[in-house]
Short mmCIF file of C-alpha atoms in Angstrom, two decimals:
data_model
loop_
_atom_site.label_atom_id
_atom_site.label_comp_id
_atom_site.label_asym_id
_atom_site.label_seq_id
_atom_site.Cartn_x
_atom_site.Cartn_y
_atom_site.Cartn_z
CA MET D 23 160.89 24.58 -57.91
CA SER D 24 157.39 24.82 -58.27
CA LYS D 25 156.60 22.60 -55.52
CA PHE D 26 159.09 24.30 -52.76
CA ARG D 27 157.24 27.85 -53.64
CA TRP D 28 154.19 26.01 -52.61
CA GLN D 29 155.41 24.40 -49.83
CA LEU D 30 157.08 28.06 -48.86
CA GLY D 31 153.55 29.81 -49.68
CA ARG D 32 151.86 26.91 -47.57
CA PHE D 33 154.40 27.73 -44.29
CA ILE D 34 153.62 31.49 -44.66
CA ARG D 35 150.14 31.28 -45.05
CA LEU D 36 149.13 28.41 -42.20
CA GLY D 37 152.20 30.05 -39.91
CA TRP D 38 151.87 33.39 -40.26
CA ARG D 39 149.63 33.26 -37.39
CA TYR D 40 151.64 31.62 -35.04
CA PHE D 41 155.23 33.56 -36.74
CA SER D 42 153.51 36.57 -35.35
CA LEU D 43 152.24 35.77 -31.95
CA CYS D 44 155.61 34.31 -31.18
CA LEU D 45 157.86 37.61 -32.97
CA LEU D 46 155.29 39.76 -30.67
CA VAL D 47 155.96 37.74 -27.66
CA GLY D 48 159.99 37.66 -28.26
CA VAL D 49 159.53 41.07 -28.79
CA LEU D 50 158.01 42.13 -26.02
CA PHE D 51 159.94 39.51 -24.25
CA SER D 52 163.40 41.33 -25.60
CA LEU D 53 162.26 44.37 -24.67
CA SER D 54 161.36 43.43 -20.91
CA LEU D 55 164.60 41.83 -20.48
CA SER D 56 166.38 44.92 -22.13
CA LEU D 57 164.72 47.31 -19.61
CA MET D 58 165.01 45.10 -16.86
CA THR D 59 169.20 44.65 -17.46
CA HIS D 60 169.22 48.29 -18.03
CA THR D 61 167.66 49.18 -14.51
CA ASN D 62 169.89 46.31 -12.91
CA ASN D 63 172.79 47.75 -14.50
CA ILE D 64 172.18 51.83 -13.10
CA ASN D 65 171.02 50.15 -9.76
CA SER D 66 174.64 48.52 -9.46
CA ARG D 67 176.08 51.49 -10.62
CA LEU D 68 174.52 53.60 -8.20
CA ASP D 69 175.37 50.94 -5.57
CA LEU D 70 179.18 50.87 -6.91
CA GLY D 71 178.80 55.24 -6.54
CA LEU D 72 177.49 54.85 -3.37
CA SER D 73 179.68 52.40 -2.04
CA LEU D 74 182.51 54.97 -3.62
CA PHE D 75 181.03 57.71 -2.44
CA ASP D 76 181.30 56.12 1.19
CA ALA D 77 184.85 55.21 1.26
CA TYR D 78 185.96 58.38 -0.32
CA TYR D 79 184.25 59.92 2.72
CA ASN D 80 185.27 57.39 4.96
CA GLN D 81 189.06 57.98 3.66
CA SER D 82 188.98 61.35 3.15
CA GLU D 83 188.20 62.02 7.09
CA GLN D 84 191.01 59.53 7.82
CA GLU D 85 193.16 61.38 5.40
CA LEU D 86 192.15 64.64 7.33
CA LYS D 87 192.85 63.77 10.63
CA GLN D 88 196.04 62.53 9.51
CA LEU D 89 196.90 65.95 8.27
CA ALA D 90 195.93 67.44 11.35
CA GLY D 91 199.30 66.38 13.00
CA ARG D 92 201.56 67.40 9.70
CA ILE D 93 200.83 71.31 9.45
CA PRO D 94 201.50 74.01 11.74
CA TRP D 95 199.20 75.13 14.66
CA GLY D 96 199.03 78.77 16.66
CA MET D 97 200.47 81.29 13.97
CA CYS D 98 198.89 81.50 10.60
CA ASP D 99 201.81 83.14 9.03
CA ALA D 100 203.73 82.56 5.06
CA SER D 101 205.17 79.83 6.37
CA SER D 102 202.43 78.34 7.82
CA GLU D 103 199.96 79.20 4.52
CA LEU D 104 203.47 77.52 2.77
CA GLU D 105 202.69 74.54 4.52
CA LEU D 106 199.23 73.90 4.67
CA LYS D 107 200.21 74.12 0.17
CA ARG D 108 202.61 71.36 0.40
CA GLN D 109 200.67 69.40 2.11
CA ALA D 110 197.71 70.06 -0.38
CA GLU D 111 199.83 68.85 -2.92
CA LEU D 112 200.37 65.47 -1.54
CA SER D 113 196.87 64.72 -0.33
CA HIS D 114 195.12 62.32 -2.49
CA PHE D 115 191.54 63.98 -1.89
CA PHE D 116 191.86 67.45 -1.01
CA ASP D 117 193.23 70.89 -3.13
CA TYR D 118 193.30 73.23 -0.41
CA LEU D 119 193.60 72.89 3.41
CA ALA D 120 192.50 75.66 6.17
CA THR D 121 192.37 75.92 9.48
CA MET D 122 190.80 77.52 12.30
CA SER D 123 191.44 78.32 15.80
CA ASP D 124 191.08 80.82 18.52
CA GLU D 125 195.02 81.54 18.33
CA GLU D 126 195.19 82.19 14.12
CA GLY D 127 191.54 82.15 13.70
CA PHE D 128 190.90 81.57 9.82
CA CYS D 129 194.48 80.68 8.35
CA ARG D 130 194.14 79.08 4.41
CA ASP D 131 196.20 78.67 1.48
CA GLU D 132 196.77 82.10 -0.88
CA ASP D 133 195.55 80.50 -4.02
CA LEU D 134 192.06 79.27 -1.90
CA ILE D 135 189.44 82.24 -3.13
CA ILE D 136 186.98 80.72 0.08
CA ALA D 137 185.73 82.89 2.20
CA PRO D 138 186.11 82.57 5.80
CA SER D 139 182.37 83.41 6.36
CA THR D 140 181.77 80.14 4.82
CA ALA D 141 183.63 78.23 6.65
CA PHE D 142 181.91 79.62 9.71
CA ASN D 143 178.32 79.05 8.14
CA MET D 144 179.41 75.54 7.79
CA LEU D 145 179.73 74.76 10.89
CA LEU D 146 176.66 76.79 12.59
CA GLU D 147 174.56 74.62 10.01
CA GLY D 148 174.86 71.52 11.46
CA GLN D 149 176.60 69.21 14.35
CA GLY D 150 179.76 67.70 14.08
CA PRO D 151 182.14 66.91 14.83
CA THR D 152 182.54 66.11 10.59
CA TRP D 153 180.45 68.24 8.49
CA MET D 154 180.06 68.69 4.07
CA LYS D 155 179.20 70.96 2.50
CA ASN D 156 178.95 72.36 -1.34
CA VAL D 157 180.27 75.54 -2.36
CA SER D 158 180.16 77.71 -5.56
CA HIS D 159 182.37 79.98 -6.32
CA HIS D 160 182.85 81.94 -9.28
CA LEU D 161 181.28 79.06 -11.06
CA GLN D 162 183.32 76.40 -9.69
CA SER D 163 182.18 73.78 -7.94
CA TYR D 164 183.68 73.20 -4.50
CA GLN D 165 183.23 70.36 -1.60
CA MET D 166 184.22 71.21 1.78
CA MET D 167 184.97 68.75 4.15
CA ALA D 168 185.66 70.02 8.32
CA LEU D 169 186.63 67.89 11.10
CA HIS D 170 186.50 69.20 15.01
CA LEU D 171 190.21 68.28 16.55
CA GLY D 172 189.01 69.36 19.79
CA ASP D 173 188.96 72.62 21.90
CA SER D 174 188.51 75.14 18.61
CA ARG D 175 190.90 73.99 16.54
CA TYR D 176 188.95 72.92 13.26
CA LEU D 177 190.43 71.50 10.47
CA PHE D 178 188.31 72.23 6.31
CA GLY D 179 189.54 70.14 3.21
CA ILE D 180 188.65 71.75 0.36
CA THR D 181 188.64 69.80 -3.89
CA LYS D 182 186.54 70.63 -6.57
CA SER D 183 183.46 69.08 -7.32
CA ARG D 184 184.95 67.18 -10.60
CA ARG D 185 187.53 66.02 -9.52
CA MET D 186 185.43 64.10 -6.49
CA MET D 187 183.06 62.82 -9.80
CA GLU D 188 185.58 61.97 -11.83
CA LEU D 189 187.02 59.50 -9.11
CA LEU D 190 183.67 58.41 -8.37
CA PHE D 191 182.50 58.10 -11.98
CA PRO D 192 184.77 57.68 -14.38
CA GLU D 193 182.02 57.09 -17.26
CA PRO D 194 181.81 60.01 -19.82
CA GLU D 195 178.32 58.39 -21.14
CA LEU D 196 176.57 58.40 -17.62
CA LEU D 197 177.47 62.08 -17.30
CA SER D 198 175.70 62.49 -20.45
CA ASN D 199 172.41 63.82 -20.17
CA ALA D 200 172.31 62.92 -16.79
CA LYS D 201 171.86 64.39 -13.21
CA ILE D 202 173.88 62.97 -10.57
CA THR D 203 173.00 64.35 -6.45
CA LEU D 204 174.94 63.40 -3.67
CA LYS D 205 174.25 64.17 0.09
CA PHE D 206 175.00 63.70 3.29
CA LYS D 207 173.13 64.27 5.61
CA GLU D 208 170.19 65.08 3.68
CA GLN D 209 172.16 68.31 2.61
CA THR D 210 173.77 68.40 -1.41
CA ILE D 211 176.87 67.73 -1.10
CA VAL D 212 176.98 67.38 -5.30
CA SER D 213 175.02 67.53 -7.51
CA LEU D 214 176.46 67.73 -11.08
CA GLY D 215 174.78 67.33 -14.62
CA GLU D 216 171.58 68.46 -16.01
CA ALA D 217 168.51 66.06 -17.71
CA LYS D 218 165.78 66.63 -19.08
CA GLN D 219 162.75 65.79 -16.60
CA ASP D 220 159.55 64.37 -18.83
CA TRP D 221 157.32 61.34 -18.15
CA LEU D 222 159.85 58.87 -19.54
CA SER D 223 162.85 60.63 -17.23
CA GLN D 224 164.37 57.69 -14.93
CA HIS D 225 165.06 58.35 -11.43
CA TYR D 226 167.44 56.43 -9.10
CA LYS D 227 168.37 56.41 -5.34
CA GLU D 228 170.27 54.48 -2.50
CA GLN D 229 171.18 55.58 0.46
CA ARG D 230 173.52 53.91 3.24
CA GLY D 231 173.57 55.68 7.02
CA PRO D 232 174.53 59.63 6.27
CA LEU D 233 175.15 59.52 2.35
CA SER D 234 172.65 59.58 -0.50
CA ILE D 235 173.13 59.45 -4.06
CA SER D 236 170.38 60.05 -7.12
CA LEU D 237 170.35 59.70 -10.24
CA SER D 238 167.85 60.91 -12.86
CA LEU D 239 168.48 60.25 -16.66
CA ALA D 240 166.99 61.05 -19.88
CA PRO D 241 165.31 59.35 -21.69
CA GLN D 242 168.18 58.92 -24.41
CA HIS D 243 170.12 56.45 -21.90
CA LEU D 244 167.42 53.87 -22.45
CA THR D 245 166.92 54.01 -25.97
CA LEU D 246 170.48 53.61 -26.29
CA SER D 247 170.27 50.65 -24.21
CA LEU D 248 167.21 49.17 -25.65
CA LYS D 249 168.85 49.64 -29.18
CA ARG D 250 172.00 48.20 -27.99
CA ASP D 251 169.92 45.02 -26.61
CA LEU D 252 167.00 44.25 -30.14
CA SER D 253 170.27 44.74 -32.53
CA LEU D 254 171.10 41.52 -30.88
CA GLY D 255 168.13 40.53 -29.89
CA LEU D 256 165.61 40.94 -32.69
CA PRO D 257 167.54 38.43 -34.81
CA LEU D 258 167.47 36.05 -32.02
CA THR D 259 164.00 36.65 -31.56
CA LEU D 260 163.46 35.81 -35.39
CA ILE D 261 165.11 32.53 -35.34
CA PHE D 262 163.15 31.46 -32.35
CA SER D 263 159.92 32.90 -34.29
CA THR D 264 160.55 30.73 -36.64
CA LEU D 265 161.84 27.27 -35.34
CA VAL D 266 158.64 27.56 -32.69
CA THR D 267 156.78 28.17 -35.60
CA MET D 268 157.65 25.09 -37.54
CA LEU D 269 157.21 23.29 -34.03
CA LEU D 270 154.12 24.22 -33.82
CA LEU D 271 153.20 23.34 -37.23
CA TYR D 272 154.24 20.07 -36.82
CA TRP D 273 152.51 19.40 -33.55
CA ARG D 274 149.24 20.66 -35.25
CA SER D 275 149.79 18.42 -38.25
CA TYR D 276 149.85 14.52 -38.77
CA GLN D 277 151.62 13.32 -40.92
CA GLY D 278 152.98 16.05 -41.94
CA LEU D 279 149.28 17.59 -42.94
CA HIS D 280 147.82 20.47 -41.32
CA PRO D 281 144.40 20.70 -40.14
CA GLU D 282 143.98 23.75 -42.38
CA ASP D 283 144.66 21.40 -45.31
CA LEU D 284 141.86 19.18 -45.01
CA LEU D 285 139.91 23.10 -44.96
CA ASP D 286 141.37 23.65 -48.71
CA THR D 287 141.02 20.27 -49.32
CA PHE D 288 137.17 20.38 -49.05
CA SER D 289 136.32 23.56 -50.44
CA ASN D 290 138.50 22.38 -53.69
CA ARG D 291 136.91 19.19 -54.15
CA GLU D 292 140.44 17.43 -53.52
CA ILE D 293 138.74 14.14 -52.15
CA PHE D 294 136.80 12.18 -54.67
CA PRO D 295 134.67 9.29 -54.10
CA VAL D 296 135.84 6.06 -56.26
CA PHE D 297 134.29 2.41 -56.10
CA GLN D 298 135.42 -1.21 -55.66
CA PRO D 299 132.41 -4.05 -56.38
CA ILE D 300 131.50 -6.83 -54.12
CA VAL D 301 131.01 -9.55 -56.81
CA ASP D 302 129.48 -12.89 -56.29
CA GLY D 303 132.80 -15.00 -56.87
CA ARG D 304 130.64 -17.87 -59.31
CA ASP D 305 129.66 -15.70 -62.49
CA LYS D 306 131.19 -12.82 -60.95
CA ARG D 307 128.47 -10.67 -61.50
CA VAL D 308 128.20 -7.04 -59.26
CA LEU D 309 126.08 -7.38 -56.15
CA GLY D 310 127.20 -4.18 -54.76
CA HIS D 311 129.78 -1.50 -54.23
CA GLU D 312 132.06 -0.08 -51.75
CA MET D 313 133.02 3.26 -51.35
CA LEU D 314 136.72 4.52 -51.25
CA ALA D 315 138.19 8.25 -50.45
CA ARG D 316 140.69 9.04 -52.75
CA TRP D 317 142.67 12.91 -52.21
CA SER D 318 144.59 14.13 -55.26
CA HIS D 319 146.07 17.01 -54.46
CA PRO D 320 147.69 19.88 -56.96
CA GLN D 321 151.27 19.96 -55.81
CA LEU D 322 151.89 16.81 -53.63
CA GLY D 323 150.25 14.51 -55.91
CA ASN D 324 148.30 11.58 -54.91
CA VAL D 325 148.19 10.62 -51.11
CA PRO D 326 147.65 8.14 -49.69
CA PRO D 327 144.67 6.96 -47.56
CA ASP D 328 146.36 5.36 -45.03
CA GLU D 329 147.99 9.05 -44.33
CA PHE D 330 144.48 11.47 -44.60
CA ILE D 331 142.44 9.56 -43.50
CA PRO D 332 143.96 9.39 -39.51
CA MET D 333 144.53 12.68 -39.89
CA LEU D 334 141.05 13.57 -40.81
CA GLU D 335 139.92 10.87 -37.57
CA TYR D 336 142.30 12.50 -35.28
CA HIS D 337 140.58 15.65 -36.61
CA GLN D 338 137.40 14.40 -36.10
CA GLN D 339 136.21 15.08 -39.63
CA LEU D 340 135.67 11.64 -40.76
CA ASP D 341 131.67 12.82 -40.99
CA ARG D 342 132.61 16.28 -42.85
CA LEU D 343 134.20 13.57 -45.36
CA LEU D 344 131.44 11.90 -45.53
CA TYR D 345 129.22 14.48 -46.42
CA GLU D 346 131.80 15.91 -48.67
CA LEU D 347 131.78 12.20 -50.61
CA ALA D 348 127.82 11.82 -50.77
CA PRO D 349 126.80 14.37 -53.17
CA GLN D 350 129.88 13.50 -55.96
CA CYS D 351 128.12 9.74 -56.08
CA GLN D 352 125.48 10.52 -57.54
CA TYR D 353 124.49 6.07 -57.01
CA GLN D 354 122.11 4.17 -58.69
CA PRO D 355 121.07 0.61 -57.10
CA SER D 356 119.44 -0.33 -59.66
CA GLN D 357 122.58 -0.66 -61.92
CA HIS D 358 125.45 -0.42 -59.32
CA GLY D 359 123.61 -2.29 -56.07
CA TYR D 360 124.07 -2.00 -52.17
CA LEU D 361 126.44 0.96 -50.63
CA SER D 362 128.31 -0.11 -47.61
CA ILE D 363 130.25 3.37 -46.02
CA ASN D 364 132.58 2.61 -43.03
CA LEU D 365 132.25 4.25 -39.55
CA ALA D 366 135.57 4.23 -36.88
CA GLY D 367 134.81 4.25 -33.16
CA GLN D 368 134.24 8.00 -32.62
CA GLN D 369 131.07 8.05 -35.21
CA LEU D 370 129.51 5.33 -33.71
CA LEU D 371 129.45 6.75 -30.05
CA SER D 372 129.64 10.61 -30.61
CA GLU D 373 127.65 12.21 -28.84
CA LYS D 374 127.38 15.55 -30.67
CA ARG D 375 124.94 14.02 -33.37
CA SER D 376 122.57 11.32 -33.56
CA LEU D 377 123.95 8.68 -35.84
CA GLY D 378 120.40 7.41 -37.22
CA ASP D 379 119.50 10.56 -38.36
CA PHE D 380 123.19 11.20 -39.57
CA LEU D 381 123.22 8.37 -41.74
CA GLU D 382 119.09 9.09 -42.88
CA HIS D 383 120.63 12.33 -44.33
CA LEU D 384 123.92 10.94 -45.56
CA SER D 385 121.69 8.32 -47.79
CA ARG D 386 119.23 11.08 -49.28
CA GLN D 387 122.31 12.92 -50.29
CA ILE D 388 123.25 9.94 -52.08
CA GLY D 389 119.96 8.88 -53.54
CA ILE D 390 119.17 5.55 -51.55
CA GLU D 391 117.03 4.29 -48.89
CA PRO D 392 118.65 3.41 -45.63
CA TRP D 393 118.00 -0.38 -46.54
CA GLN D 394 119.94 0.18 -49.31
CA MET D 395 123.04 0.84 -47.45
CA VAL D 396 124.99 -1.25 -45.20
CA VAL D 397 127.67 0.54 -42.08
CA GLU D 398 130.41 -1.25 -41.56
CA ILE D 399 132.69 -1.07 -38.11
CA THR D 400 136.41 -1.62 -38.91
CA GLU D 401 137.33 -4.60 -35.93
CA ARG D 402 140.58 -3.12 -35.14
CA GLU D 403 139.34 -1.00 -32.92
CA VAL D 404 138.62 -1.49 -29.16
CA LEU D 405 134.55 -1.88 -28.60
CA ASP D 406 132.77 -2.66 -25.77
CA PHE D 407 130.02 -4.28 -27.31
CA HIS D 408 128.26 -4.73 -23.90
CA SER D 409 127.70 -0.75 -23.19
CA ARG D 410 124.51 0.30 -23.23
CA PRO D 411 125.15 3.03 -25.32
CA PHE D 412 127.09 0.68 -27.96
CA GLN D 413 124.03 -1.36 -27.99
CA ARG D 414 121.21 1.78 -27.83
CA THR D 415 123.52 2.65 -31.08
CA LEU D 416 123.16 -0.51 -32.45
CA TYR D 417 119.34 -1.07 -32.19
CA ASN D 418 118.63 2.67 -33.27
CA ILE D 419 120.11 1.94 -36.59
CA ARG D 420 118.44 -1.11 -37.29
CA GLN D 421 115.65 -0.20 -36.36
CA ARG D 422 115.69 2.32 -39.22
CA GLY D 423 116.62 0.28 -42.09
CA PHE D 424 120.13 -0.26 -41.91
CA LYS D 425 122.25 -3.23 -42.19
CA VAL D 426 125.87 -3.63 -39.97
CA ALA D 427 129.01 -4.93 -40.84
CA ILE D 428 132.30 -6.13 -39.40
CA ASP D 429 135.26 -5.10 -41.55
CA ASP D 430 138.64 -6.69 -41.15
CA PHE D 431 138.01 -8.91 -39.12
CA GLY D 432 140.21 -11.13 -37.73
CA THR D 433 142.84 -7.93 -37.09
CA GLY D 434 141.51 -6.19 -34.45
CA HIS D 435 140.96 -6.67 -30.35
CA ASN D 436 137.83 -7.98 -30.37
CA GLY D 437 138.13 -11.31 -31.49
CA LEU D 438 135.26 -14.37 -32.10
CA ALA D 439 133.27 -13.77 -28.54
CA SER D 440 132.67 -10.89 -30.18
CA LEU D 441 130.21 -12.23 -32.99
CA LYS D 442 127.64 -13.14 -30.35
CA VAL D 443 127.54 -10.36 -28.27
CA PHE D 444 127.15 -8.18 -31.78
CA GLN D 445 125.58 -10.51 -34.27
CA PRO D 446 126.30 -8.08 -37.40
CA ASP D 447 124.80 -8.73 -40.99
CA TYR D 448 128.25 -9.45 -42.60
CA LEU D 449 131.59 -10.19 -41.42
CA LYS D 450 134.45 -9.27 -44.02
CA VAL D 451 137.28 -11.53 -43.44
CA ASP D 452 140.43 -9.59 -43.15
CA ARG D 453 142.67 -9.82 -46.59
CA SER D 454 145.57 -10.75 -45.15
CA PHE D 455 144.26 -13.91 -44.48
CA ILE D 456 143.41 -14.75 -48.05
CA GLN D 457 146.83 -13.55 -48.98
CA ALA D 458 148.18 -16.46 -47.21
CA ILE D 459 146.32 -18.76 -49.40
CA LYS D 460 148.86 -19.84 -52.10
CA HIS D 461 147.06 -23.65 -53.47
CA ARG D 462 143.25 -24.26 -53.73
CA ARG D 463 144.28 -27.18 -51.01
CA ASP D 464 146.49 -25.90 -48.88
CA PRO D 465 144.81 -26.23 -45.54
CA GLN D 466 144.54 -22.44 -44.13
CA PRO D 467 143.43 -23.50 -40.03
CA VAL D 468 142.82 -19.92 -38.53
CA LEU D 469 141.05 -18.97 -41.67
CA ASP D 470 139.11 -22.19 -41.12
CA SER D 471 137.58 -21.26 -37.91
CA ILE D 472 136.59 -18.00 -39.11
CA LEU D 473 134.45 -19.18 -41.52
CA GLN D 474 132.81 -22.45 -39.71
CA LEU D 475 131.77 -19.91 -36.68
CA ALA D 476 130.57 -17.60 -38.62
CA ASN D 477 128.51 -20.18 -40.64
CA ARG D 478 126.86 -21.61 -37.13
CA LEU D 479 126.07 -17.91 -36.39
CA GLU D 480 124.57 -17.66 -39.83
CA ILE D 481 126.53 -14.92 -40.56
CA GLU D 482 126.70 -13.79 -44.44
CA VAL D 483 131.15 -13.51 -44.93
CA ILE D 484 132.95 -11.48 -47.60
CA ALA D 485 136.09 -12.08 -48.64
CA GLU D 486 138.21 -9.15 -49.37
CA GLY D 487 141.93 -8.95 -51.19
CA VAL D 488 141.07 -11.83 -53.71
CA GLU D 489 143.56 -11.68 -56.06
CA THR D 490 144.33 -15.18 -57.57
CA GLU D 491 142.36 -17.47 -59.36
CA GLU D 492 143.69 -20.12 -56.65
CA GLN D 493 142.00 -17.88 -53.85
CA ARG D 494 138.83 -17.33 -55.69
CA LEU D 495 138.36 -21.42 -56.23
CA TYR D 496 139.66 -22.10 -52.00
CA LEU D 497 137.23 -19.95 -51.35
CA LEU D 498 133.93 -21.32 -53.13
CA ASP D 499 135.25 -24.85 -51.83
CA ARG D 500 133.79 -23.78 -48.40
CA GLY D 501 130.72 -22.22 -49.55
CA ILE D 502 131.81 -18.58 -49.84
CA THR D 503 130.36 -16.60 -52.87
CA ARG D 504 130.24 -12.97 -51.95
CA MET D 505 134.10 -11.94 -52.92
CA GLN D 506 136.09 -8.47 -53.64
CA GLY D 507 139.62 -7.70 -55.07
CA PHE D 508 141.48 -7.12 -57.74
CA LEU D 509 141.11 -10.27 -59.13
CA PHE D 510 137.89 -8.72 -60.42
CA ALA D 511 138.28 -4.87 -60.55
CA ARG D 512 140.50 -2.15 -59.10
CA PRO D 513 138.69 0.71 -57.32
CA GLY D 514 137.51 3.70 -59.79
CA PRO D 515 134.97 5.59 -61.16
CA LEU D 516 131.38 4.09 -61.00
CA THR D 517 131.29 3.73 -64.96
CA ILE D 518 134.44 1.55 -64.90
CA SER D 519 134.27 -0.55 -61.92
CA SER D 520 132.34 -3.22 -62.93
CA PRO D 521 133.95 -6.30 -63.88
CA LYS D 522 134.52 -8.38 -66.70
CA ARG D 523 132.66 -11.86 -67.39
CA GLU D 524 135.39 -14.64 -69.31
CA ASP D 525 133.61 -14.31 -72.34
CA GLY D 526 134.60 -9.94 -72.00
CA GLN D 527 130.76 -9.12 -71.41
CA GLU D 528 130.21 -6.36 -68.59
CA SER D 529 128.72 -8.20 -65.63
CA PRO D 530 125.20 -7.19 -65.10
CA SER D 531 124.11 -5.20 -61.76
CA ARG D 532 121.29 -6.09 -59.59
CA SER D 533 119.66 -4.71 -56.51
CA ALA D 534 117.59 -7.57 -54.54
CA ALA D 535 117.17 -7.50 -50.91
CA GLY D 536 119.52 -10.55 -49.98
CA SER D 537 122.71 -8.43 -51.82
CA THR D 538 125.75 -7.87 -50.30
CA ILE D 539 127.55 -4.57 -49.84
CA LEU D 540 130.71 -3.33 -48.45
CA ALA D 541 132.06 -0.45 -46.62
CA ALA D 542 133.53 2.65 -47.53
CA ASP D 543 137.37 1.98 -46.95
CA LEU D 544 137.55 5.00 -44.22
CA ALA D 545 139.66 3.21 -41.68
CA ILE D 546 143.53 3.44 -41.43
CA THR D 547 143.87 -0.31 -43.99
CA GLY D 548 144.62 -0.06 -47.26
CA ASP D 549 143.07 -0.42 -50.21
CA THR D 550 141.62 -4.23 -51.13
#
């Protein structure tokens, strides 16, 4: 349970920036999408309203033409007025009908309260043959349509504006806190509703021929739309932000470890050095030590080197690792022999600092001289030994007194031919060749070839991974005396890493100019 709480706290600590950024982007995207959707919906509804208004105008005009042939003309009497009322009741678009001609004057249904002067003024205000106008009477808004039928005959259709608007806009929520205006030839035909005008109000307009429609919405419409969309979008945004945060943490991590884990590790001194001796295989005397890095995490436990070393290399933190390990060494060459460190290819050719200066600073931190340190280069990496930068770097560190070794030889990319160009001081044979030795007298052609070539080039050979007495005797038979492996000692603090001789006494250490020193295992390989 405590480990789960730590993992949850780690996720929050490492991911809150990613989560906050994703959440902000998600909310902004949801708001933008909601606003765009709201605008598109209003524009679509407005376009539909204009289409309905256009259809209403055309169909009402057609119906008015049809009604012109069914109503009486020539005399305005009770029978004519009754017929006007009867035809209006059968109409789909008009509540009242009225006629005007030279013979009968203005004839209307007795229920129509609009005065003849209103009809005259309507005809005088614009050109026909069709007129539309909005009139008000007794707080009631009416929409009038007039049609010129030739000579001096005119037919008027009158309807209540509210009825027409209900046909065009049946949605009650659209009419609340909104103002809708219909115009014919820029003359207002209908204007219904009210909307509080402020900087948050929304205004829309569509036009088609002589007809136009405009809509003003109060901020409440947008607020309700945003709330409705965010009620769905916000949970999706939270899920999206969580998933993206997990993906970003995974992408930024290497084998499950994040770069910020390294910062905590270094500040808490969770990575520390251990040492494995390199011995003389004949009498098991300690000649030097290989420095190894170990990570003891308070929650994860011991993290294997083949997990965190590649991560350090991936994030270019191997220099930082050596700087962290050096003050913890307290190495005494007179007691412990020589010390080796391992450098990856990126450290050898880095342009951010001088390798010679870096190594001298590191040796001062440890408390040893350059000639007491060997720089080991792992053979698993592809290195151009012929390149001028590599040759210049190699010459520089050798001039300062550092010796050079090749680690994991025989398993990498460079091969035997590289030895003639590189000419290292020491050659460390990979443990896989040593592990293949099962009996003292079993032939090992590949291993023997490596040993013979190194002997001809006068390169010191160190065998790593020696775990059995048969392997030790096999190497001694071929003149290899410098060895390292679990047969002699496992990695540990300097105080307990010295191997024991067969009589149970601790083997004495010595530091002579010819002593063998092996490198810190900072590459991807495991321990020897």
